[in-house]
Structures are given as structure tokens and as C-alpha cells.
Amino acid sequence: MIKSAPGLPPAATGDIRDTVEIMLARLRSGGDTAARDYARRLDGWTGPIVTPRSTIEAAAAQVPSDLKEALAYAHANISAFARAQRASLQDFETELRPGLIAGQRSIPVSAAGCYVPGGRYAHIASALMTIATAKAAGVPHITAAAPPRDGPGIDAATLYAMDLAGADTILTLGGVQGIAAMAFGLFGTPAAAILAGPGNAYVAEAKRQLFGPTGIDTVAGPTDLLIVADATADPGLVALDLAGQAEHGPTSPCWLVTDHEPLARRVRDLIPDTCARLGGTNADTARAAWDAMGEIILCDSREEMAQEADRIAPEHLHLHATALDWWQTRLTAYGSLFLGAETTVAFGDKASGPNHVLPTSGAARYTGGLSVHKFLKTVTWQRATDAALPALARATSRISRAEGMTGHALSAEARLHAHSPTTALR
Ligand code: NAD
């Protein structure tokens, strides 16, 4: 290991937990009035909460045409990928035994709430990622919420993207009050069955506390990146990809895993100047993130590199290496995989198609990222005809009686008696 750093980022502190608990209780009882009050106190917003069409149109007029083109390109890719996911999830019906028929179907949730963060950066691409995916899933009503920025309301390009992606109602509400408004159905919106989208620690904690009665996509921690690089990697490109990730914030972990020590040393030496190239506060943020959370792990073999990647289970996993097919088959724990130096995490974050709302802090050990599946309920159904009843009722009755569940046994036996009164079960 060339440079060590603390491991996982801290969890929500007690302060944030308590603050969010108090805010949610107040928002639950105080409804629209409490939400307006928090919007004023926390974000200085006293304008309309439900964004009027005239504001959306005024925002669209401000967005430069080249940015509109880029957003149309990204929206087409993200929607096409989400539609392909939807098409891959087929409803089915199967006859398990003669007369015993069961099936599965996927039903979109009735209403979804998509949070689009916007405190530090205008997260324009996040609007496309969550809303377009809910749309492709077939959700009938999508409410989206984003914080007001710098006085005039939601950032114009973000608002344009929210509308482009298909939001039915757009709330100018950030943080806990935005999340609560969607979950509780404030401002005339239908209560969201599921809340999706990234956000800061307050947003993540609000989603965590609401989980249960309301579904959530994930509890997102700080974004992270692991690069696997072999001797063929370009150190300048590796350093640039690491610095780009570190730009997210000073708690964003970045790892370089390599089996080539000269590359490790070269990348380490290039990082300071590469961060400086980002300019202004981005340069300072990236440098601070790398100093606090950056780590270079030197391995002896390709297999050891794969084991390290699987152990860390990063949100983004980028291969600057050869034998990409081997890697694609071997790796088992990541939110999204970027194969080869020709691609970059920035493509996935903004425009290429697969979703950028991904598991962080090692959650890729057990889940993937946001997809149409999160907006769909995969439910099952069953039917039984006379041909299936004797064996089915007999098995059910015997298992139920062995469990001591007489009511279940009687329910099973009654089906049999109703259809074949002369057949004895036991
Ligand atoms: P945000 O929209 O998540 O939060 C802004 C809101 O926080 C404000 O509207 C305010 O109401 C609330 N807030 C701020 N201070 C508060 C306090 N003291 N008490 C109560 N509420 C408070 O925007 P952000 O802060 O810029 O955070 C965005 C986050 O989203 C970042 O951590 C970023 O990394 C993350 N993100 C993740 C992904 C991903 O896919 N993983 C994508 C985009 C953004």
C-alpha cells in the first residue's frame, strides 16, 4: 500500500438524525405550512412551492441551445436504457403441475417522488436519471423536488431537465422538507409510494427514517470510485479520472488498485497538479478529498486486484487494463462497471445511459443501483383447478397440522371437500 487513508466515510451523526426526526414530525403535523416555513428559513425561499408552467417555460428560455442538445442526447440514452430494462422484465404464467397455475407480473407504483439535489452543484443529470427511469417504468404520477438556488428558484437547466424527463409536478423544496412533501403528499400531490434520488446527509437521513411506510431506492453515502489499472494504463488519464471523482467532495473515497508499482508512483506524483487543473474551489475540494480519502493499493497479481475490488465493492469501478472480458466475468461487486480507458465515470454520471444513482459505502455487496425495477412491484398470483386439488390440499394440510396451524389445514381440506366430497385426506 503506497498511501493509506481512512476507510469508509462517517455515518449520519446523532445531530443530523435528531434534526431530521424533529423536522419530519413537524412536517407530518404541520403539512404545507411547515414545509413553506422550512423553505424560508433554510433556503430563503418565499415563492410558489408548486412550480408554475410559466416558470418552467421561462427557465427553458434561459437554457443555452447547446446544453439543450446535450440534455436531449443524455435523456435519449437514459430513457432507452431504462426501457430496455423494462422490456427485460417479462410477466409470465407457468403450470407447475396439472391444474396448478402461477404467474408473476410487474406493476408500477402509483406515485413516485424524485429528489434532485442542488445545494453545492446544480445536479442537472440527476433529474434525468431518476425521473426518466420512473417514466420508463410506467409510473402514473411523478413528483420531483429540488432546492431553490440563489434566489430565483430551482436552477434553470435543472428545472428544464426535470420537465424534459417527464415530472408531473415540480416542487421548489430542498432537503428534508422536499422529501417529506413527496412522501406525505403535500401541496396537492399524491403521496409517493417510493422516494428516489441522491442528496446530502439530511436528505439521506430523511429517506432512511421514512422507509417502511414509504419505499426508498437507497440510502446514499458520499460517492466513491475504484480504478483498477495495469501496466498498460496511462498514468495521466488515471490521475485525471481520480481527480474528477474527488471533485465531488472531501468525503468521497477514491482507490487506485494496481499491480504495477511504477504506475502507482507516477499517478501519486501527478495527482496534485491534476487537481490544480480543476481550478478554483473544485481544485481545493479534489485535493482535500484525495488527501483525506485517496488510497493506492499495490497488488501482486491480477487475481489479487480483483479480490481487492470485490472486497471494497465500490460504487463506480473503472478498468484501465487489458483483458476486459476476463475482468467483466471475474468482478462481482460494483454499482456500475466502466470497461476500458476509452470510457470514463463522467460519461456514466452525465450522459451514456446506465443510471448514475448507485450503491455507495460498500452497499454494492448486496445491491445494484437505481433501475426501473425500483419503481415496479414484482407480484405473484396463483390459481388451482380440480386436477391439482387432491395433492395440493393433502400437502398443505399435512404441513399445516405439523406446524400446529389447524385453521390452515381446515382451509385446505375444505377446498378438497368442496370439489371432491368423498376423498379422504388423511
Ligand atoms: P441537497 O439538495 O442534497 O441539499 C440541499 C438542502 O439541504 C437545502 O435545500 C437545505 O434545505 C438542506 N439543508 C442544508 N443544511 C441544512 C441543515 N443544517 N439542516 C437541515 N437542512 C439543511 O444538495 P447538496 O447539499 O449539494 O448535496 C448533494 C449531494 O448529492 C452530494 O453529497 C452529492 O455527492 C450527492 N449526489 C450523489 C449522486 C449519486 O448518484 N450518488 C449524484 C448527484 C449528487
Coordinates of C-alpha atoms and ligand atoms in Angstrom, one line a residue:
M1 CA 0.0 0.0 0.0
I2 CA 1.6 3.3 -1.0
K3 CA -0.7 5.7 0.8
S4 CA -3.3 4.9 3.3
A5 CA -6.4 6.8 4.3
P6 CA -9.4 6.3 6.5
G7 CA -11.8 3.7 5.2
L8 CA -15.5 4.3 4.9
P9 CA -17.0 7.7 5.5
P10 CA -18.7 8.5 8.7
A11 CA -22.4 7.6 9.1
A12 CA -25.0 10.3 9.8
T13 CA -24.2 11.9 13.1
G14 CA -26.5 11.9 16.0
D15 CA -27.1 15.6 15.4
I16 CA -28.4 15.1 11.8
R17 CA -30.6 12.1 12.9
D18 CA -32.2 14.2 15.7
T19 CA -32.6 17.3 13.4
V20 CA -34.3 15.2 10.7
E21 CA -36.6 13.4 13.3
I22 CA -37.8 16.7 14.6
M23 CA -38.3 18.2 11.1
L24 CA -40.2 15.2 9.9
A25 CA -42.5 15.2 13.0
R26 CA -43.2 18.9 12.4
L27 CA -43.8 18.4 8.6
R28 CA -46.1 15.5 9.3
S29 CA -48.3 17.5 11.6
G30 CA -47.8 21.0 10.0
G31 CA -48.1 19.9 6.4
D32 CA -47.8 22.6 3.7
T33 CA -47.3 25.4 6.3
A34 CA -44.4 23.7 7.9
A35 CA -42.8 23.0 4.6
R36 CA -43.1 26.6 3.5
D37 CA -41.6 27.7 6.8
Y38 CA -38.6 25.4 6.4
A39 CA -38.1 26.6 2.8
R40 CA -38.0 30.2 4.0
R41 CA -35.7 29.5 7.0
L42 CA -33.3 27.1 5.4
D43 CA -33.2 28.2 1.8
G44 CA -34.6 31.8 1.9
W45 CA -37.5 30.8 -0.4
T46 CA -40.8 32.5 -0.2
G47 CA -42.0 31.9 -3.8
P48 CA -44.5 29.3 -5.0
I49 CA -43.8 25.7 -4.0
V50 CA -45.6 24.1 -6.9
T51 CA -43.6 25.4 -9.8
P52 CA -45.9 27.1 -12.3
R53 CA -45.8 26.2 -16.0
S54 CA -44.8 29.9 -16.7
T55 CA -41.7 29.5 -14.5
I56 CA -40.7 26.2 -16.3
E57 CA -41.1 27.9 -19.7
A58 CA -39.1 31.0 -18.5
A59 CA -36.3 28.6 -17.3
A60 CA -36.3 26.8 -20.7
A61 CA -35.8 30.1 -22.5
Q62 CA -32.7 30.7 -20.4
V63 CA -31.0 27.3 -21.2
P64 CA -28.5 27.6 -24.0
S65 CA -29.3 25.6 -27.1
D66 CA -26.1 23.6 -26.9
L67 CA -26.9 22.5 -23.4
K68 CA -30.4 21.6 -24.5
E69 CA -28.9 19.4 -27.2
A70 CA -26.6 17.7 -24.7
L71 CA -29.6 17.1 -22.4
A72 CA -31.7 15.7 -25.3
Y73 CA -28.8 13.3 -26.1
A74 CA -28.4 12.2 -22.5
H75 CA -32.2 11.9 -22.0
A76 CA -32.5 9.7 -25.1
N77 CA -29.7 7.3 -23.8
I78 CA -31.0 7.1 -20.2
S79 CA -34.6 6.5 -21.4
A80 CA -33.5 3.9 -23.9
F81 CA -31.5 2.0 -21.3
A82 CA -34.4 2.2 -18.8
R83 CA -36.9 1.0 -21.5
A84 CA -34.6 -2.0 -22.3
Q85 CA -34.6 -2.8 -18.5
R86 CA -38.4 -2.7 -18.5
A87 CA -38.6 -4.9 -21.6
S88 CA -36.2 -7.5 -19.9
L89 CA -38.7 -7.9 -17.1
Q90 CA -41.4 -10.1 -18.6
D91 CA -44.6 -11.1 -16.9
F92 CA -45.1 -14.9 -17.0
E93 CA -47.5 -17.6 -16.3
T94 CA -46.5 -21.3 -15.7
E95 CA -48.3 -24.5 -15.0
L96 CA -46.3 -26.0 -12.1
R97 CA -48.3 -29.3 -12.1
P98 CA -51.5 -30.1 -14.0
G99 CA -54.1 -27.6 -12.8
L100 CA -51.7 -25.6 -10.6
I101 CA -51.0 -22.4 -12.4
A102 CA -49.0 -19.4 -11.1
G103 CA -47.6 -16.3 -12.5
Q104 CA -45.7 -13.1 -12.0
R105 CA -46.4 -9.5 -13.1
S106 CA -44.7 -6.2 -12.6
I107 CA -46.9 -3.2 -11.7
P108 CA -45.6 0.3 -11.5
V109 CA -46.1 2.2 -8.2
S110 CA -48.9 4.6 -8.3
A111 CA -46.8 7.7 -7.5
A112 CA -43.0 8.3 -7.2
G113 CA -41.1 11.1 -5.6
C114 CA -37.8 12.0 -7.3
Y115 CA -35.4 14.3 -5.4
V116 CA -32.9 16.3 -7.4
P117 CA -30.1 17.7 -5.3
G118 CA -28.9 21.2 -5.8
G119 CA -27.0 22.7 -2.9
R120 CA -23.4 22.7 -3.9
Y121 CA -23.7 21.9 -7.6
A122 CA -26.7 22.0 -9.9
H123 CA -27.2 18.2 -10.4
I124 CA -28.9 18.5 -13.8
A125 CA -28.1 15.0 -14.8
S126 CA -29.7 13.6 -11.6
A127 CA -33.1 14.9 -12.8
L128 CA -32.8 12.8 -15.9
M129 CA -31.6 9.7 -14.1
T130 CA -34.5 9.4 -11.6
I131 CA -37.4 11.0 -13.4
A132 CA -36.8 9.4 -16.9
T133 CA -36.4 6.0 -15.2
A134 CA -39.6 6.3 -13.3
K135 CA -41.3 7.3 -16.5
A136 CA -39.9 4.3 -18.4
A137 CA -41.3 2.1 -15.6
G138 CA -44.7 3.5 -16.3
V139 CA -45.3 5.4 -13.0
P140 CA -48.6 7.3 -13.5
H141 CA -47.6 10.4 -11.3
I142 CA -44.1 11.6 -10.7
T143 CA -43.5 14.4 -8.3
A144 CA -40.0 15.9 -8.3
A145 CA -38.4 18.3 -5.8
A146 CA -35.3 20.4 -5.9
P147 CA -34.0 23.2 -3.7
P148 CA -34.1 26.8 -4.8
R149 CA -30.7 28.2 -5.7
D150 CA -29.5 31.7 -5.4
G151 CA -32.9 33.4 -5.1
P152 CA -34.8 32.8 -8.4
G153 CA -35.8 29.2 -7.6
I154 CA -34.6 25.9 -9.0
D155 CA -31.6 26.2 -11.2
A156 CA -33.0 26.9 -14.8
A157 CA -31.2 23.9 -16.5
T158 CA -32.2 21.6 -13.7
L159 CA -35.8 22.7 -14.0
Y160 CA -35.7 22.2 -17.8
A161 CA -34.3 18.7 -17.3
M162 CA -36.9 17.8 -14.7
D163 CA -39.6 18.8 -17.2
L164 CA -37.9 17.2 -20.1
A165 CA -37.7 13.9 -18.2
G166 CA -41.4 13.9 -17.5
A167 CA -42.1 15.2 -14.0
D168 CA -45.8 15.8 -13.5
T169 CA -45.4 18.2 -10.5
I170 CA -42.2 20.1 -9.6
L171 CA -41.8 21.3 -6.1
T172 CA -39.4 24.1 -5.3
L173 CA -38.4 22.5 -2.0
G174 CA -35.0 21.2 -0.9
G175 CA -33.7 18.9 1.8
V176 CA -35.9 17.2 4.4
Q177 CA -38.9 19.4 3.5
G178 CA -38.7 18.4 -0.2
I179 CA -38.5 14.7 0.8
A180 CA -41.3 15.0 3.3
A181 CA -43.6 16.8 0.9
M182 CA -43.3 14.0 -1.6
A183 CA -43.7 11.2 1.0
F184 CA -46.7 12.9 2.8
G185 CA -48.4 14.1 -0.4
L186 CA -48.2 17.8 0.5
F187 CA -49.2 20.6 -1.9
G188 CA -51.9 18.6 -3.6
T189 CA -49.5 15.8 -4.8
P190 CA -50.3 12.1 -4.4
A191 CA -48.2 10.6 -1.5
A192 CA -45.2 8.9 -3.1
A193 CA -45.0 5.1 -2.8
I194 CA -41.3 5.3 -3.3
L195 CA -38.7 8.1 -2.9
A196 CA -35.6 8.1 -5.2
G197 CA -32.6 10.3 -5.9
P198 CA -29.4 11.3 -4.2
G199 CA -28.9 14.2 -1.8
N200 CA -26.9 15.3 1.2
A201 CA -26.8 13.8 4.6
Y202 CA -30.1 15.4 5.6
V203 CA -31.8 14.0 2.5
A204 CA -30.4 10.6 3.0
E205 CA -31.4 10.5 6.7
A206 CA -34.9 11.7 5.9
K207 CA -35.3 8.8 3.4
R208 CA -33.9 6.4 5.9
Q209 CA -36.4 7.5 8.6
L210 CA -39.4 7.4 6.2
F211 CA -38.5 3.9 4.9
G212 CA -41.2 1.4 5.8
P213 CA -44.5 3.1 5.0
T214 CA -42.6 4.6 2.0
G215 CA -40.1 2.8 -0.2
I216 CA -36.7 4.2 -1.0
D217 CA -34.2 3.5 -3.7
T218 CA -31.1 3.5 -1.4
V219 CA -29.5 5.4 1.4
A220 CA -26.7 7.1 -0.4
G221 CA -23.4 8.0 1.2
P222 CA -20.7 10.0 -0.4
T223 CA -19.9 8.9 -4.0
D224 CA -16.8 6.7 -4.5
L225 CA -14.6 5.3 -7.3
L226 CA -12.2 2.5 -7.6
I227 CA -9.8 2.3 -10.6
V228 CA -8.1 -0.9 -11.5
A229 CA -5.0 -0.2 -13.6
D230 CA -2.4 -2.5 -15.0
A231 CA 1.0 -1.7 -16.6
T232 CA -0.7 -0.6 -19.9
A233 CA -2.6 2.3 -18.2
D234 CA -1.9 5.9 -19.0
P235 CA -1.0 7.5 -15.6
G236 CA -2.2 11.0 -16.7
L237 CA -5.6 9.7 -17.6
V238 CA -5.8 7.6 -14.3
A239 CA -4.9 10.7 -12.3
L240 CA -7.5 12.8 -14.1
D241 CA -10.2 10.3 -13.5
L242 CA -9.3 10.1 -9.8
A243 CA -9.2 13.9 -9.5
G244 CA -12.6 14.2 -11.3
Q245 CA -14.2 11.9 -8.8
A246 CA -12.5 13.7 -5.8
E247 CA -14.2 16.9 -7.1
H248 CA -17.5 15.6 -5.6
G249 CA -16.5 16.4 -2.1
P250 CA -14.0 15.9 0.7
T251 CA -15.6 12.8 2.0
S252 CA -15.6 11.0 -1.4
P253 CA -13.3 7.9 -1.3
C254 CA -11.1 7.1 -4.4
W255 CA -9.0 4.0 -4.7
L256 CA -6.3 3.0 -7.3
V257 CA -5.7 -0.7 -7.3
T258 CA -2.7 -1.7 -9.4
D259 CA -0.1 -4.4 -9.8
H260 CA 2.5 -2.1 -11.4
E261 CA 4.5 -0.1 -8.8
P262 CA 5.9 2.5 -11.3
L263 CA 2.3 3.4 -12.4
A264 CA 1.3 3.8 -8.7
R265 CA 4.2 6.1 -8.0
R266 CA 3.6 8.1 -11.2
V267 CA -0.1 8.6 -10.5
R268 CA 0.6 9.6 -6.9
D269 CA 3.1 12.2 -8.2
L270 CA 0.7 13.6 -10.8
I271 CA -2.4 14.0 -8.5
P272 CA -1.5 17.4 -7.0
D273 CA -1.0 19.1 -10.4
T274 CA -4.0 17.3 -11.9
C275 CA -6.3 18.5 -9.0
A276 CA -4.9 22.0 -9.6
R277 CA -6.1 21.9 -13.2
L278 CA -9.7 21.8 -12.0
G279 CA -9.3 25.4 -10.8
G280 CA -10.9 27.4 -8.0
T281 CA -12.8 25.6 -5.2
N282 CA -13.0 22.4 -7.3
A283 CA -9.2 22.1 -7.2
D284 CA -9.2 22.6 -3.4
T285 CA -12.1 20.1 -2.9
A286 CA -10.4 17.5 -5.1
R287 CA -7.1 17.9 -3.3
A288 CA -8.7 17.7 0.1
A289 CA -10.7 14.7 -0.9
W290 CA -7.6 12.9 -2.2
D291 CA -5.6 13.8 0.9
A292 CA -8.3 12.5 3.2
M293 CA -9.9 9.7 1.3
G294 CA -7.5 8.7 -1.5
E295 CA -5.7 5.3 -1.4
I296 CA -3.4 3.4 -3.7
I297 CA -3.3 -0.3 -3.2
L298 CA -0.4 -2.3 -4.7
C299 CA -1.2 -5.9 -5.5
D300 CA 1.0 -8.9 -6.7
S301 CA -1.4 -10.2 -9.4
R302 CA -4.5 -9.7 -11.4
E303 CA -6.5 -12.0 -9.2
E304 CA -5.4 -10.1 -6.1
M305 CA -6.5 -6.9 -7.7
A306 CA -9.9 -8.4 -8.4
Q307 CA -10.2 -9.6 -4.8
E308 CA -9.5 -6.1 -3.5
A309 CA -12.1 -4.6 -5.9
D310 CA -14.7 -7.2 -4.7
R311 CA -13.8 -6.5 -1.1
I312 CA -14.3 -2.8 -1.4
A313 CA -17.4 -3.1 -3.6
P314 CA -17.2 0.4 -5.0
E315 CA -20.0 2.5 -6.4
H316 CA -18.0 3.1 -9.7
L317 CA -15.4 0.6 -10.8
H318 CA -13.2 1.7 -13.8
L319 CA -10.8 -0.6 -15.6
H320 CA -7.7 0.9 -17.1
A321 CA -6.5 -2.5 -18.1
T322 CA -6.3 -5.2 -20.8
A323 CA -8.3 -8.5 -20.9
L324 CA -11.5 -6.6 -20.3
D325 CA -13.6 -9.8 -20.9
W326 CA -11.8 -11.6 -18.1
W327 CA -12.4 -8.6 -15.8
Q328 CA -16.1 -8.4 -16.7
T329 CA -16.6 -12.0 -15.9
R330 CA -14.5 -12.1 -12.8
L331 CA -15.7 -9.0 -10.9
T332 CA -18.7 -9.4 -8.7
A333 CA -19.2 -6.3 -6.6
Y334 CA -19.8 -2.8 -8.0
G335 CA -22.6 -0.3 -8.7
S336 CA -21.5 0.3 -12.3
L337 CA -18.6 -1.0 -14.3
F338 CA -16.6 1.1 -16.8
L339 CA -14.6 -1.1 -19.1
G340 CA -11.5 0.4 -20.7
A341 CA -9.7 3.7 -20.7
E342 CA -11.9 4.9 -23.7
T343 CA -14.8 5.3 -21.3
T344 CA -14.9 7.3 -18.0
V345 CA -17.2 7.6 -15.0
A346 CA -18.1 11.1 -16.1
F347 CA -19.8 9.6 -19.2
G348 CA -21.9 7.4 -16.8
D349 CA -22.6 10.3 -14.5
K350 CA -24.0 12.6 -17.1
A351 CA -24.9 11.1 -20.5
S352 CA -24.2 7.5 -21.5
G353 CA -27.4 5.7 -20.3
P354 CA -26.9 3.3 -17.3
N355 CA -28.2 5.0 -14.2
H356 CA -25.8 7.1 -12.0
V357 CA -27.8 6.6 -8.8
L358 CA -25.7 3.8 -7.4
P359 CA -24.9 2.0 -4.2
T360 CA -22.2 3.7 -2.1
S361 CA -20.2 2.8 1.1
G362 CA -19.9 -0.9 0.1
A363 CA -23.6 -1.4 -0.5
A364 CA -22.7 -2.9 -3.9
R365 CA -22.0 -6.1 -1.9
Y366 CA -25.8 -6.7 -1.9
T367 CA -27.5 -4.3 -4.4
G368 CA -27.2 -2.6 -7.7
G369 CA -28.2 0.9 -8.5
L370 CA -31.4 2.7 -9.5
S371 CA -33.3 1.0 -12.3
V372 CA -36.9 0.7 -13.5
H373 CA -37.2 -2.3 -11.1
K374 CA -37.2 0.1 -8.1
F375 CA -40.4 1.8 -9.5
L376 CA -42.1 -1.6 -10.1
K377 CA -43.7 -4.1 -7.8
T378 CA -43.0 -7.6 -9.0
V379 CA -46.0 -9.5 -7.7
T380 CA -47.2 -13.1 -8.0
W381 CA -50.6 -14.8 -8.5
Q382 CA -51.9 -18.4 -8.4
R383 CA -54.9 -20.5 -9.4
A384 CA -55.8 -24.1 -8.8
T385 CA -58.2 -26.3 -10.7
D386 CA -59.8 -29.6 -9.7
A387 CA -56.9 -31.5 -11.3
A388 CA -54.4 -30.0 -8.8
L389 CA -56.6 -30.1 -5.7
P390 CA -56.1 -33.6 -4.1
A391 CA -52.3 -33.4 -4.0
L392 CA -52.2 -29.7 -3.2
A393 CA -54.7 -29.8 -0.4
R394 CA -53.1 -33.0 1.1
A395 CA -49.6 -31.5 1.2
T396 CA -50.9 -28.2 2.6
S397 CA -53.0 -30.0 5.3
R398 CA -50.1 -32.2 6.4
I399 CA -47.6 -29.3 6.6
S400 CA -50.2 -27.1 8.4
R401 CA -51.0 -29.8 11.0
A402 CA -47.3 -30.5 11.6
E403 CA -46.9 -26.8 12.3
G404 CA -49.9 -26.8 14.6
M405 CA -51.9 -24.5 12.3
T406 CA -55.3 -26.1 12.4
G407 CA -57.0 -23.3 10.6
H408 CA -54.7 -23.5 7.6
A409 CA -55.3 -27.3 7.5
L410 CA -59.1 -26.8 7.6
S411 CA -59.0 -24.2 4.8
A412 CA -57.0 -26.6 2.6
E413 CA -59.3 -29.6 3.4
A414 CA -62.4 -27.5 2.7
R415 CA -61.3 -26.9 -0.9
L416 CA -60.9 -30.6 -1.4
H417 CA -64.3 -31.4 0.2
A418 CA -66.0 -28.7 -1.8
H419 CA -64.8 -30.2 -5.0
S420 CA -64.4 -34.0 -4.2
P421 CA -66.6 -34.6 -1.1
T422 CA -65.8 -38.3 -1.0
T423 CA -62.0 -38.0 -1.0
A424 CA -60.5 -38.5 2.5
L425 CA -57.4 -36.5 3.2
R426 CA -55.8 -38.5 6.0
Ligands
NAD1 P1 -29.1 18.8 -1.5 O1 -30.1 19.2 -2.5 O2 -29.0 17.4 -1.2 O3 -29.3 19.6 -0.1 C1 -29.7 20.9 0.0 C2 -30.7 21.1 1.1 O4 -30.1 20.7 2.3 C3 -31.2 22.5 1.3 O5 -32.3 22.7 0.5 C4 -31.5 22.6 2.7 O6 -32.9 22.5 2.9 C5 -30.9 21.3 3.3 N1 -30.0 21.7 4.4 C6 -28.8 22.2 4.4 N2 -28.3 22.5 5.6 C7 -29.3 22.0 6.5 C8 -29.4 22.0 7.9 N3 -28.4 22.4 8.7 N4 -30.5 21.5 8.5 C9 -31.5 21.0 7.7 N5 -31.5 21.0 6.3 C10 -30.4 21.5 5.7 O7 -27.7 19.4 -2.1 P2 -26.2 19.2 -1.6 O8 -26.1 19.7 -0.2 O9 -25.4 19.9 -2.6 O10 -25.9 17.7 -1.7 C11 -26.0 16.9 -2.8 C12 -25.4 15.5 -2.6 O11 -25.9 14.6 -3.6 C13 -23.9 15.5 -2.6 O12 -23.5 14.8 -1.4 C14 -23.6 14.7 -3.8 O13 -22.4 14.0 -3.8 C15 -24.8 13.8 -3.9 N6 -25.0 13.3 -5.3 C16 -24.9 12.0 -5.4 C17 -25.1 11.4 -6.7 C18 -25.1 9.9 -6.8 O14 -25.5 9.4 -7.8 N7 -24.5 9.2 -5.8 C19 -25.5 12.2 -7.7 C20 -25.6 13.6 -7.6 C21 -25.4 14.1 -6.3

